[in-house]
Short mmCIF file of C-alpha atoms and ligand atoms in Angstrom, two decimals:
data_model
loop_
_atom_site.label_atom_id
_atom_site.label_comp_id
_atom_site.label_asym_id
_atom_site.label_seq_id
_atom_site.Cartn_x
_atom_site.Cartn_y
_atom_site.Cartn_z
CA MET A 17 -155.61 43.10 -33.18
CA PRO A 18 -156.73 44.34 -29.71
CA LYS A 19 -155.01 47.66 -29.70
CA ASP A 20 -154.35 49.25 -32.96
CA GLY A 21 -157.50 51.31 -33.00
CA SER A 22 -158.60 49.84 -36.17
CA GLY A 23 -156.80 52.58 -38.10
CA LEU A 24 -159.73 54.74 -38.37
CA SER A 25 -161.92 56.89 -36.06
CA LEU A 26 -165.29 55.65 -35.71
CA ASP A 27 -168.20 57.33 -33.99
CA GLY A 28 -170.34 54.64 -32.38
CA LEU A 29 -172.81 57.17 -30.96
CA GLY A 30 -171.71 56.16 -27.39
CA MET A 31 -172.54 52.42 -28.13
CA PRO A 32 -170.19 49.32 -27.71
CA LEU A 33 -169.94 48.39 -31.38
CA TRP A 34 -167.20 46.02 -30.72
CA LEU A 35 -167.35 43.21 -28.25
CA VAL A 36 -164.45 40.85 -27.34
CA VAL A 37 -165.37 37.95 -25.13
CA GLU A 38 -162.44 36.08 -23.69
CA LEU A 39 -164.26 32.70 -23.01
CA THR A 40 -161.21 31.33 -21.01
CA TYR A 41 -157.76 32.06 -20.02
CA LYS A 42 -156.71 28.47 -20.22
CA CYS A 43 -154.69 27.44 -23.14
CA PRO A 44 -152.21 24.48 -24.07
CA LEU A 45 -149.77 26.94 -25.53
CA LYS A 46 -147.08 28.80 -23.55
CA CYS A 47 -146.41 31.89 -25.77
CA PRO A 48 -143.84 34.04 -23.78
CA TRP A 49 -145.56 37.19 -24.93
CA CYS A 50 -149.01 36.18 -24.34
CA SER A 51 -151.40 39.24 -23.62
CA ASN A 52 -153.22 37.46 -20.94
CA PRO A 53 -152.59 38.60 -17.27
CA VAL A 54 -149.52 37.05 -15.65
CA ASP A 55 -151.72 35.97 -12.88
CA PHE A 56 -154.26 34.52 -15.09
CA GLU A 57 -154.83 31.42 -13.01
CA ARG A 58 -156.55 33.47 -10.43
CA TYR A 59 -159.48 34.11 -12.68
CA GLY A 60 -160.57 30.61 -13.02
CA ASN A 61 -164.14 31.36 -12.22
CA GLU A 62 -165.61 31.34 -15.78
CA LEU A 63 -169.05 32.52 -16.49
CA SER A 64 -171.55 29.60 -17.55
CA THR A 65 -173.19 29.21 -20.95
CA GLU A 66 -176.31 30.83 -19.74
CA GLU A 67 -174.31 33.85 -18.25
CA TRP A 68 -172.54 34.30 -21.52
CA LYS A 69 -175.70 34.19 -23.52
CA SER A 70 -177.16 36.78 -21.23
CA VAL A 71 -174.01 38.90 -21.68
CA LEU A 72 -174.31 38.60 -25.47
CA ARG A 73 -178.00 39.39 -25.44
CA ARG A 74 -177.44 42.76 -23.31
CA GLY A 75 -174.47 43.68 -25.35
CA ARG A 76 -176.42 43.33 -28.68
CA GLU A 77 -179.22 45.49 -27.00
CA LEU A 78 -176.52 48.16 -26.30
CA GLY A 79 -175.56 48.18 -29.91
CA GLY A 80 -172.98 45.54 -30.29
CA VAL A 81 -172.15 44.46 -33.81
CA GLN A 82 -168.77 42.96 -34.22
CA LEU A 83 -167.96 39.99 -31.76
CA GLY A 84 -164.78 38.37 -31.32
CA PHE A 85 -164.49 35.17 -29.31
CA THR A 86 -161.01 34.81 -27.81
CA GLY A 87 -159.14 33.88 -24.69
CA GLY A 88 -156.86 32.02 -23.76
CA GLU A 89 -158.04 29.44 -26.26
CA PRO A 90 -161.77 29.90 -26.86
CA THR A 91 -162.02 26.45 -28.47
CA LEU A 92 -161.36 24.78 -25.13
CA ARG A 93 -164.93 25.90 -24.28
CA ARG A 94 -167.12 22.94 -25.34
CA ASP A 95 -170.12 25.53 -25.60
CA LEU A 96 -168.44 27.59 -28.29
CA GLU A 97 -170.79 26.31 -31.09
CA GLU A 98 -173.79 27.06 -28.82
CA LEU A 99 -172.57 30.54 -28.24
CA VAL A 100 -171.65 31.34 -31.78
CA ALA A 101 -175.25 30.13 -32.63
CA GLU A 102 -176.55 32.44 -30.16
CA ALA A 103 -174.68 35.27 -31.43
CA GLU A 104 -175.70 34.76 -34.84
CA CYS A 105 -179.24 34.57 -33.78
CA LEU A 106 -178.80 38.03 -32.06
CA GLY A 107 -177.36 39.54 -35.26
CA TYR A 108 -173.55 39.86 -34.42
CA TYR A 109 -170.89 39.31 -36.93
CA THR A 110 -168.78 36.75 -35.11
CA ASN A 111 -165.11 36.17 -35.49
CA LEU A 112 -163.05 33.39 -33.76
CA ILE A 113 -159.68 34.26 -32.71
CA THR A 114 -157.64 30.84 -32.19
CA SER A 115 -154.33 29.16 -32.33
CA GLY A 116 -156.25 26.27 -33.94
CA VAL A 117 -155.30 23.66 -31.29
CA GLY A 118 -158.93 22.84 -30.26
CA LEU A 119 -160.38 22.55 -33.71
CA ASN A 120 -160.99 19.95 -36.17
CA ARG A 121 -162.99 19.65 -39.48
CA GLU A 122 -166.11 18.64 -37.72
CA ARG A 123 -166.11 21.36 -35.23
CA LEU A 124 -165.21 23.96 -37.98
CA ARG A 125 -168.23 22.76 -39.98
CA ALA A 126 -170.42 23.00 -36.98
CA LEU A 127 -169.21 26.48 -36.15
CA LYS A 128 -169.82 27.61 -39.78
CA ALA A 129 -173.24 26.15 -39.64
CA ALA A 130 -173.88 28.08 -36.41
CA GLY A 131 -173.11 31.42 -38.32
CA LEU A 132 -169.47 32.00 -37.63
CA LYS A 133 -168.21 34.60 -40.24
CA GLN A 134 -164.43 34.62 -39.96
CA VAL A 135 -161.43 32.85 -38.25
CA GLN A 136 -158.20 34.32 -37.11
CA LEU A 137 -155.55 31.80 -36.88
CA SER A 138 -152.40 32.64 -35.21
CA PHE A 139 -148.96 31.46 -36.54
CA GLN A 140 -146.03 31.90 -34.18
CA ALA A 141 -143.42 30.47 -36.68
CA PRO A 142 -143.34 29.32 -40.25
CA GLU A 143 -142.08 25.70 -39.42
CA ARG A 144 -142.14 23.26 -36.73
CA ALA A 145 -138.83 23.58 -34.71
CA LEU A 146 -139.08 27.23 -34.13
CA SER A 147 -142.78 26.79 -33.40
CA HIS A 148 -142.01 24.21 -30.71
CA ASP A 149 -139.33 26.56 -29.26
CA LEU A 150 -141.83 29.46 -29.05
CA VAL A 151 -145.14 27.87 -27.94
CA GLY A 152 -143.69 25.01 -25.93
CA VAL A 153 -145.69 22.26 -27.59
CA ASP A 154 -145.89 20.49 -30.84
CA VAL A 155 -148.78 21.95 -32.57
CA PHE A 156 -147.35 23.10 -35.81
CA ASP A 157 -148.72 20.28 -38.12
CA GLN A 158 -152.08 20.57 -36.51
CA LYS A 159 -152.25 24.24 -37.18
CA ILE A 160 -151.24 23.53 -40.91
CA ASP A 161 -154.19 21.03 -41.17
CA ILE A 162 -156.61 23.55 -39.61
CA ALA A 163 -155.53 26.31 -41.80
CA HIS A 164 -156.32 24.24 -44.85
CA ALA A 165 -159.64 23.10 -43.32
CA ILE A 166 -160.70 26.82 -42.69
CA LYS A 167 -160.09 27.50 -46.36
CA ALA A 168 -161.94 24.05 -47.31
CA GLU A 169 -164.88 25.35 -45.45
CA GLY A 170 -164.90 28.69 -47.46
CA LEU A 171 -164.42 30.80 -44.24
CA PRO A 172 -162.34 34.02 -44.73
CA MET A 173 -159.16 33.46 -42.87
CA VAL A 174 -156.96 36.09 -41.17
CA MET A 175 -153.43 34.55 -40.53
CA ASN A 176 -152.04 36.48 -37.44
CA VAL A 177 -148.23 36.41 -36.72
CA PRO A 178 -147.33 37.90 -33.34
CA VAL A 179 -143.77 39.41 -34.55
CA SER A 180 -140.78 39.48 -32.13
CA ARG A 181 -137.11 39.33 -32.55
CA TYR A 182 -137.36 35.59 -32.45
CA ASN A 183 -139.37 35.45 -35.78
CA ILE A 184 -138.87 38.72 -37.55
CA GLU A 185 -136.11 37.34 -39.63
CA ARG A 186 -138.61 34.76 -41.08
CA THR A 187 -140.74 37.30 -42.55
CA GLY A 188 -140.39 35.89 -46.08
CA GLU A 189 -141.20 32.41 -44.95
CA PHE A 190 -144.41 33.69 -43.22
CA LEU A 191 -145.42 35.23 -46.62
CA ASP A 192 -144.57 32.09 -48.43
CA LEU A 193 -146.84 30.00 -45.85
CA ALA A 194 -149.62 32.39 -46.01
CA GLU A 195 -149.68 32.44 -49.79
CA ASP A 196 -149.41 28.67 -49.87
CA ILE A 197 -152.47 28.30 -47.45
CA GLY A 198 -154.24 31.00 -49.30
CA ALA A 199 -154.90 33.20 -46.48
CA ASP A 200 -157.18 36.16 -47.15
CA TYR A 201 -155.46 38.26 -44.70
CA LEU A 202 -152.03 38.18 -43.31
CA GLU A 203 -151.45 40.35 -40.30
CA PHE A 204 -147.99 40.91 -39.05
CA ALA A 205 -148.75 42.25 -35.48
CA ASN A 206 -145.50 43.37 -33.75
CA LEU A 207 -145.94 42.46 -30.17
CA GLN A 208 -147.48 44.91 -27.84
CA TYR A 209 -145.44 44.93 -24.51
CA TYR A 210 -147.87 44.15 -21.68
CA ASN A 211 -148.32 41.21 -19.37
CA TRP A 212 -146.05 38.32 -20.54
CA ALA A 213 -144.62 40.35 -23.26
CA LEU A 214 -143.40 42.97 -20.81
CA LEU A 215 -141.70 40.11 -18.66
CA ASN A 216 -139.88 39.18 -21.78
CA ARG A 217 -139.36 42.40 -23.50
CA ALA A 218 -135.68 42.77 -23.51
CA GLU A 219 -135.58 39.37 -25.32
CA LEU A 220 -138.31 40.10 -27.75
CA LEU A 221 -138.00 43.62 -28.86
CA PRO A 222 -136.51 43.82 -32.36
CA THR A 223 -134.28 46.64 -33.61
CA ARG A 224 -135.49 49.38 -35.90
CA ASP A 225 -133.03 47.85 -38.35
CA GLN A 226 -134.73 44.41 -38.13
CA LEU A 227 -138.09 46.05 -38.55
CA GLU A 228 -137.27 48.01 -41.62
CA ARG A 229 -135.81 45.02 -43.32
CA SER A 230 -139.15 42.89 -42.59
CA GLU A 231 -141.38 45.75 -43.65
CA ALA A 232 -139.44 45.86 -46.96
CA ILE A 233 -139.93 42.43 -47.64
CA VAL A 234 -143.65 42.80 -46.99
CA LYS A 235 -143.90 45.71 -49.30
CA GLU A 236 -142.19 43.93 -52.12
CA ARG A 237 -144.71 40.88 -51.67
CA ARG A 238 -147.57 43.34 -51.45
CA GLU A 239 -146.87 44.87 -54.78
CA ARG A 240 -146.50 41.33 -56.37
CA LEU A 241 -149.68 39.80 -54.85
CA GLY A 242 -151.88 42.75 -55.37
CA LYS A 243 -155.47 42.08 -54.29
CA LYS A 244 -154.88 38.38 -53.79
CA MET A 245 -154.02 38.71 -50.13
CA THR A 246 -154.22 41.72 -47.96
CA ILE A 247 -151.16 42.28 -45.75
CA TYR A 248 -151.13 44.38 -42.59
CA PHE A 249 -147.92 45.39 -40.91
CA VAL A 250 -148.52 46.65 -37.48
CA VAL A 251 -145.32 48.30 -36.41
CA PRO A 252 -144.35 48.21 -32.68
CA ASP A 253 -145.40 51.60 -31.27
CA TYR A 254 -142.12 52.03 -29.60
CA TYR A 255 -140.71 52.97 -32.88
CA ASP A 256 -143.46 55.58 -33.71
CA ASN A 257 -143.26 59.19 -32.46
CA ARG A 258 -146.94 59.31 -32.04
CA PRO A 259 -148.96 56.86 -30.07
CA LYS A 260 -151.65 54.46 -31.52
CA ALA A 261 -155.11 55.68 -31.24
CA CYS A 262 -155.78 53.02 -28.52
CA MET A 263 -159.10 51.26 -28.84
CA ASN A 264 -160.54 54.27 -30.70
CA GLY A 265 -160.65 55.92 -27.26
CA TRP A 266 -161.36 54.60 -23.81
CA GLY A 267 -165.09 53.27 -23.51
CA ALA A 268 -165.80 54.59 -27.14
CA ILE A 269 -166.67 51.54 -29.07
CA HIS A 270 -164.83 48.67 -27.43
CA LEU A 271 -165.94 46.48 -24.60
CA THR A 272 -164.02 43.34 -23.51
CA ILE A 273 -165.53 40.82 -21.06
CA ALA A 274 -163.09 38.65 -19.47
CA PRO A 275 -163.52 34.90 -18.62
CA ASP A 276 -164.74 35.68 -14.96
CA GLY A 277 -167.26 38.38 -16.20
CA THR A 278 -165.01 41.41 -15.35
CA THR A 279 -165.59 44.21 -17.92
CA LEU A 280 -162.69 46.11 -19.50
CA PRO A 281 -162.51 48.92 -21.83
CA CYS A 282 -159.60 46.93 -23.65
CA GLN A 283 -158.13 43.54 -23.05
CA GLU A 284 -155.25 44.78 -21.13
CA ALA A 285 -156.84 47.16 -18.82
CA ARG A 286 -157.04 44.75 -16.13
CA LEU A 287 -153.23 45.53 -15.44
CA ILE A 288 -154.25 49.11 -14.36
CA LYS A 289 -154.20 48.17 -10.80
CA THR A 290 -155.69 51.43 -9.61
CA LEU A 291 -159.06 50.96 -11.33
CA ASP A 292 -161.87 48.71 -10.11
CA PHE A 293 -163.58 47.08 -13.15
CA PRO A 294 -167.17 46.11 -12.54
CA ASN A 295 -168.33 42.40 -13.20
CA VAL A 296 -171.38 41.40 -15.21
CA ARG A 297 -172.34 39.14 -12.35
CA ASP A 298 -172.88 41.94 -9.96
CA ALA A 299 -174.09 44.82 -12.30
CA ASP A 300 -176.10 45.35 -15.39
CA LEU A 301 -174.13 45.92 -18.45
CA ALA A 302 -176.00 49.12 -19.52
CA TRP A 303 -174.88 50.75 -16.29
CA ILE A 304 -171.32 49.43 -16.57
CA TRP A 305 -171.08 50.70 -19.98
CA ARG A 306 -172.59 54.07 -19.59
CA GLU A 307 -171.99 55.07 -15.99
CA SER A 308 -169.57 52.86 -14.22
CA PRO A 309 -166.59 54.95 -12.79
CA ALA A 310 -164.09 52.57 -14.60
CA PHE A 311 -165.57 53.15 -18.09
CA GLN A 312 -166.00 56.88 -17.32
CA LYS A 313 -162.56 57.42 -16.07
CA PHE A 314 -160.76 58.26 -19.44
CA ARG A 315 -163.69 58.74 -21.66
CA GLY A 316 -163.62 61.97 -23.86
CA ASP A 317 -160.68 64.33 -23.11
CA SER A 318 -161.49 66.06 -19.85
CA TRP A 319 -159.26 63.71 -17.85
CA MET A 320 -156.20 64.72 -19.89
CA LYS A 321 -153.02 66.46 -18.59
CA GLU A 322 -150.54 68.23 -20.42
CA PRO A 323 -149.03 68.01 -23.16
CA CYS A 324 -152.34 66.20 -24.52
CA ARG A 325 -154.88 68.65 -22.90
CA SER A 326 -153.82 71.52 -25.07
CA CYS A 327 -152.58 69.25 -28.12
CA ASP A 328 -154.52 69.69 -31.43
CA GLU A 329 -153.91 65.87 -32.12
CA ARG A 330 -155.81 64.68 -29.12
CA GLU A 331 -158.94 63.83 -31.29
CA LYS A 332 -156.69 61.74 -33.42
CA ASP A 333 -154.92 59.53 -31.03
CA PHE A 334 -156.98 60.34 -27.59
CA GLY A 335 -153.53 60.62 -25.98
CA GLY A 336 -152.54 57.02 -26.50
CA CYS A 337 -152.70 53.88 -24.38
CA ARG A 338 -153.65 54.12 -20.81
CA CYS A 339 -152.21 50.86 -19.97
CA GLN A 340 -148.84 51.89 -21.37
CA ALA A 341 -149.03 55.15 -19.46
CA PHE A 342 -149.55 53.12 -16.25
CA LEU A 343 -146.95 50.66 -16.89
CA LEU A 344 -144.20 52.76 -17.93
CA THR A 345 -144.96 56.04 -16.00
CA GLY A 346 -146.95 54.83 -13.08
CA ASP A 347 -149.89 57.08 -13.95
CA ALA A 348 -152.53 56.01 -16.37
CA ALA A 349 -153.68 59.59 -16.95
CA ASN A 350 -150.24 60.64 -18.30
CA THR A 351 -149.62 61.04 -21.91
CA ASP A 352 -148.50 57.62 -23.60
CA PRO A 353 -144.75 57.71 -23.28
CA VAL A 354 -144.48 56.70 -26.92
CA CYS A 355 -145.40 60.19 -27.86
CA ALA A 356 -142.40 62.40 -28.97
CA LYS A 357 -144.17 65.30 -26.94
CA SER A 358 -144.26 63.25 -23.80
CA PRO A 359 -141.74 64.30 -21.10
CA ASN A 360 -141.27 60.50 -20.50
CA ARG A 361 -140.23 59.69 -24.08
CA GLU A 362 -136.81 58.90 -22.78
CA ILE A 363 -138.12 55.88 -21.22
CA ILE A 364 -138.99 54.40 -24.58
CA ASP A 365 -135.67 55.54 -26.08
CA GLY A 366 -133.85 53.72 -23.44
CA LEU A 367 -135.82 50.44 -24.05
CA ILE A 368 -135.17 50.65 -27.85
CA GLY A 369 -131.50 51.23 -27.05
CA CYS A 370 -131.19 47.87 -25.34
CA ALA A 371 -132.90 45.79 -28.23
CA ARG A 372 -130.73 42.99 -28.76
CA GLY A 373 -130.66 42.56 -32.58
CA ASP A 374 -128.82 39.70 -33.88
CA GLN A 375 -127.37 38.50 -30.35
CA PRO A 376 -128.06 34.83 -29.91
CA VAL A 377 -131.64 33.68 -29.24
CA GLY A 378 -132.72 30.79 -27.27
CA ALA A 379 -135.80 29.26 -25.76
CA GLU A 380 -134.11 29.16 -22.39
CA LYS A 381 -133.96 32.71 -22.29
CA LEU A 382 -137.73 33.28 -22.31
CA VAL A 383 -140.04 33.12 -19.31
CA MET A 384 -142.82 30.91 -21.02
CA ARG A 385 -146.62 31.33 -20.09
CA ASP A 386 -146.77 28.75 -17.36
CA ILE A 387 -147.04 29.31 -13.68
CA ARG A 388 -144.00 27.50 -12.57
CA LYS A 389 -141.73 29.41 -14.88
CA ARG A 390 -143.37 32.84 -13.99
CA LEU A 391 -142.54 32.18 -10.41
CA ALA A 392 -138.97 31.27 -11.28
CA GLY A 393 -138.77 34.33 -13.35
CA ALA A 394 -140.08 36.57 -10.42
CA GLU A 395 -137.28 34.96 -8.09
CA ALA A 396 -134.63 35.65 -10.65
CA GLY A 397 -135.48 39.29 -9.71
CA ARG A 398 -137.55 40.72 -12.43
CA MET B 19 -150.30 47.67 -55.64
CA GLU B 20 -150.49 46.10 -59.20
CA THR B 21 -152.04 48.81 -61.40
CA GLU B 22 -155.67 48.21 -61.87
CA THR B 23 -157.63 49.44 -64.90
CA PRO B 24 -159.79 52.29 -64.05
CA LEU B 25 -163.53 51.25 -63.59
CA LYS B 26 -165.73 51.53 -66.60
CA LEU B 27 -169.59 51.97 -66.95
CA ASP B 28 -170.03 48.57 -68.15
CA ASP B 29 -168.00 46.88 -65.44
CA ALA B 30 -170.11 45.00 -62.85
CA VAL B 31 -169.04 45.18 -59.31
CA GLU B 32 -170.00 43.00 -56.32
CA LEU B 33 -169.29 43.34 -52.43
CA ASN B 34 -166.18 41.61 -51.46
CA PRO B 35 -167.30 38.30 -50.21
CA THR B 36 -165.69 38.70 -46.99
CA HIS B 37 -167.67 41.93 -46.26
CA HIS B 38 -171.09 42.05 -44.83
CA PHE B 39 -173.06 45.05 -45.75
CA ARG B 40 -176.28 45.80 -43.65
CA TRP B 41 -178.52 48.28 -41.86
CA GLU B 42 -177.87 48.63 -38.13
CA GLU B 43 -181.06 50.22 -36.64
CA PRO B 44 -179.39 51.39 -33.34
CA GLN B 45 -176.90 53.41 -35.46
CA ARG B 46 -179.44 54.38 -37.95
CA ALA B 47 -176.89 53.70 -40.54
CA HIS B 48 -175.61 51.12 -42.91
CA VAL B 49 -172.27 49.35 -41.73
CA LEU B 50 -169.84 47.35 -43.54
CA LEU B 51 -168.57 44.44 -41.45
CA TYR B 52 -165.34 42.46 -42.36
CA PRO B 53 -162.68 40.66 -40.59
CA GLU B 54 -160.81 43.00 -38.32
CA GLY B 55 -163.11 45.81 -38.97
CA ILE B 56 -166.47 47.91 -39.20
CA VAL B 57 -167.22 51.00 -41.09
CA LYS B 58 -170.17 53.19 -40.71
CA LEU B 59 -171.38 54.62 -43.97
CA ASN B 60 -173.00 57.94 -44.65
CA GLU B 61 -176.36 57.77 -46.68
CA THR B 62 -174.71 58.73 -49.98
CA ALA B 63 -171.93 55.97 -49.63
CA ALA B 64 -174.55 53.33 -48.54
CA ALA B 65 -176.88 54.27 -51.55
CA ILE B 66 -174.06 53.82 -54.05
CA ILE B 67 -172.67 50.59 -52.77
CA GLU B 68 -176.33 49.32 -52.56
CA ALA B 69 -177.04 50.36 -56.11
CA ALA B 70 -173.76 49.25 -57.64
CA ALA B 71 -173.63 45.80 -56.05
CA GLY B 72 -177.19 45.26 -57.03
CA ALA B 73 -176.96 46.43 -60.65
CA PRO B 74 -175.83 44.38 -63.81
CA SER B 75 -173.51 47.33 -64.49
CA ILE B 76 -172.08 50.51 -63.07
CA GLY B 77 -173.77 52.38 -65.80
CA ASP B 78 -177.19 50.97 -64.63
CA ALA B 79 -176.42 51.93 -61.21
CA VAL B 80 -175.64 55.47 -62.09
CA ALA B 81 -178.87 55.63 -63.93
CA VAL B 82 -180.77 54.60 -61.01
CA LEU B 83 -178.93 57.01 -58.60
CA VAL B 84 -179.28 59.92 -61.22
CA ALA B 85 -182.96 59.16 -61.39
CA ARG B 86 -183.56 59.13 -57.52
CA TYR B 87 -181.51 62.07 -56.69
CA GLN B 88 -182.37 64.08 -59.72
CA HIS B 89 -178.94 65.10 -60.43
CA ASP B 90 -177.08 64.76 -63.64
CA ASP B 91 -173.44 65.45 -62.79
CA LEU B 92 -173.39 62.42 -60.53
CA GLU B 93 -171.42 59.99 -62.61
CA PRO B 94 -167.68 61.18 -62.02
CA LYS B 95 -168.58 61.36 -58.23
CA ILE B 96 -169.96 57.87 -58.30
CA ILE B 97 -167.05 56.43 -60.19
CA ALA B 98 -164.66 58.28 -57.90
CA PHE B 99 -166.34 56.61 -54.90
CA LEU B 100 -166.26 53.27 -56.18
CA GLU B 101 -162.60 53.51 -57.16
CA ASP B 102 -162.00 54.34 -53.46
CA ALA B 103 -164.20 51.58 -52.27
CA ARG B 104 -162.33 49.09 -54.58
CA ALA B 105 -158.92 50.32 -53.19
CA LYS B 106 -160.25 49.60 -49.73
CA GLY B 107 -161.25 46.29 -50.72
CA TRP B 108 -164.85 46.86 -50.00
CA ILE B 109 -165.80 46.00 -53.59
CA ARG B 110 -164.47 44.22 -56.58
CA VAL B 111 -165.12 43.84 -60.30
CA LYS B 112 -167.03 40.70 -61.21
CA SER B 113 -165.18 38.43 -63.60
C1 LIG C 1 -154.31 36.24 -26.70
S1 LIG C 1 -154.63 35.56 -28.00
C2 LIG C 1 -155.94 34.43 -27.77
C3 LIG C 1 -156.30 33.49 -29.15
C4 LIG C 1 -155.55 32.35 -29.27
N1 LIG C 1 -154.90 31.71 -28.08
C5 LIG C 1 -154.27 32.78 -30.15
O1 LIG C 1 -153.19 32.98 -29.75
O2 LIG C 1 -154.53 32.84 -31.48
C6 LIG C 1 -155.26 36.64 -29.18
C7 LIG C 1 -154.37 37.28 -30.35
O3 LIG C 1 -153.43 38.13 -29.75
C8 LIG C 1 -152.09 37.82 -30.30
N2 LIG C 1 -151.20 38.21 -29.32
C9 LIG C 1 -151.02 37.43 -28.13
N3 LIG C 1 -150.03 38.29 -27.44
C10 LIG C 1 -149.74 39.35 -28.00
C11 LIG C 1 -148.96 40.50 -27.89
N4 LIG C 1 -148.24 40.76 -26.75
N5 LIG C 1 -148.93 41.61 -28.66
C12 LIG C 1 -149.67 41.52 -29.82
N6 LIG C 1 -150.61 40.37 -30.15
C13 LIG C 1 -150.41 39.36 -29.31
C14 LIG C 1 -152.23 36.30 -30.64
O4 LIG C 1 -151.16 36.02 -31.78
C15 LIG C 1 -153.72 36.32 -30.99
O5 LIG C 1 -153.82 36.53 -32.43
S1 LIG C 2 -151.29 34.05 -27.21
FE1 LIG C 2 -150.56 32.07 -26.98
S2 LIG C 2 -150.46 31.53 -24.95
FE2 LIG C 2 -151.56 33.14 -25.20
S3 LIG C 2 -153.73 32.41 -25.32
FE3 LIG C 2 -152.80 32.77 -27.46
S4 LIG C 2 -152.06 30.69 -27.96
FE4 LIG C 2 -152.35 30.68 -25.72
S1 LIG C 3 -149.33 65.18 -26.80
FE1 LIG C 3 -151.03 63.58 -26.28
S2 LIG C 3 -152.78 64.25 -27.85
FE2 LIG C 3 -150.76 65.24 -28.56
S3 LIG C 3 -149.88 63.67 -30.05
FE3 LIG C 3 -149.05 63.31 -27.91
S4 LIG C 3 -150.26 61.72 -27.20
FE4 LIG C 3 -151.60 62.72 -28.84
#
């Protein structure tokens, strides 16, 4: 999960403990909630193998330990095995975050041999037809194959489910599927509403009722399964009255590098158009992390406004998510509007009030992640 | 959660196989790395995990730690910590 702050507060002594490298924004799937930028096609100028290796080396020197390879679809990069090997050699704990489409048994074996420690495989639906509707292509059977192959290789597997109104009623089926495959972890990640998910928010946001039903099913299964499978249930923050401790604080332990070398304190930060994020092609990573204005901007708490500034919970949630504050209130330095203490909380309540619940769903109501549809969606007055 | 029997001195525990435990020089600390997470351990926590996961039984680990830290009321504290570590999924009882 990019945003949940990992549920704990971690002092990295000012080092970027957790690196996320987005190898490419390209992807054959068209998830209408994709967290990639809506204008992803503008950033096609991807770092080369040598450039990525140098980034990994610098990142490790700065204290990086956890390393996630993601995208887009990271397996589309043919140098993935080479980069994983380099990361292993540098001493990272490497994760691959994938939809599974670019994988096969040979590649998995090669990745494991190169030192890969874990795979996070996303499942958008528990069966073929809904999967097709939600991702726009036929990949369900291939995903099942890959899931079994991951287990056969003995790699720990996190099954990730991006949850929306379109699949929340299928909670039990997802649990069956995960059990059947033998996933070590199952993560129900309710969508975070940025980028594509924001375009489709009205269609995708579940109601509180739907959430509670789904959570109850998870709870029941958790009790039955005990330690066999760890199940996470990430609630959508709109339904909370305190914001998530986003990224464990801005520029605290997380460093994302986008396909074109842009550096970001979190995967979504690029949407804060008022900030200028440095690129590894122009500046040294140590300067970027420690001194660049973009990474300094919301570090610590001196940038905070009221009510956060004088709030005794500010060390706990760091005032929430800067991207959400920017998107929903227009100022990234505002309190995350999810917080009940925010003067802007009514915005969130308004959005929740519009959730469509069991009104009919239909793939034709979604703006899928592809360029043509996005333009059409924009014309339709979004 | 299914109710688990309390840890006993003759139980042997091991690190959860999805977890990696190691020293990180830049942090001057032991860290636990696992899917979706990282935890920095303080010295005591790291010493207990290291001793317990490396010993034939919890009892042996307690003896090692008592000898090292010259303290005899350590046992309940060690057990409590290991219970917590097991609940978090860091370690498990060897079968
Ligand atoms: C952007 S994807 C890239 C990796 C790969 N293409 C995939 O989807 O598995 C990274 C992870 O974020 C999840 N994800 C995508 N959009 C999301 C959103 N709006 N909110 C929460 N999770 C999201 C995906 O399910 C996936 O696990
Ligand atoms: S979330 Fe979907 S569209 Fe976005 S990168 Fe992953 S698989 Fe592709
Ligand atoms: S006012 Fe700010 S610091 Fe306080 S709980 Fe809300 S978001 Fe967190």
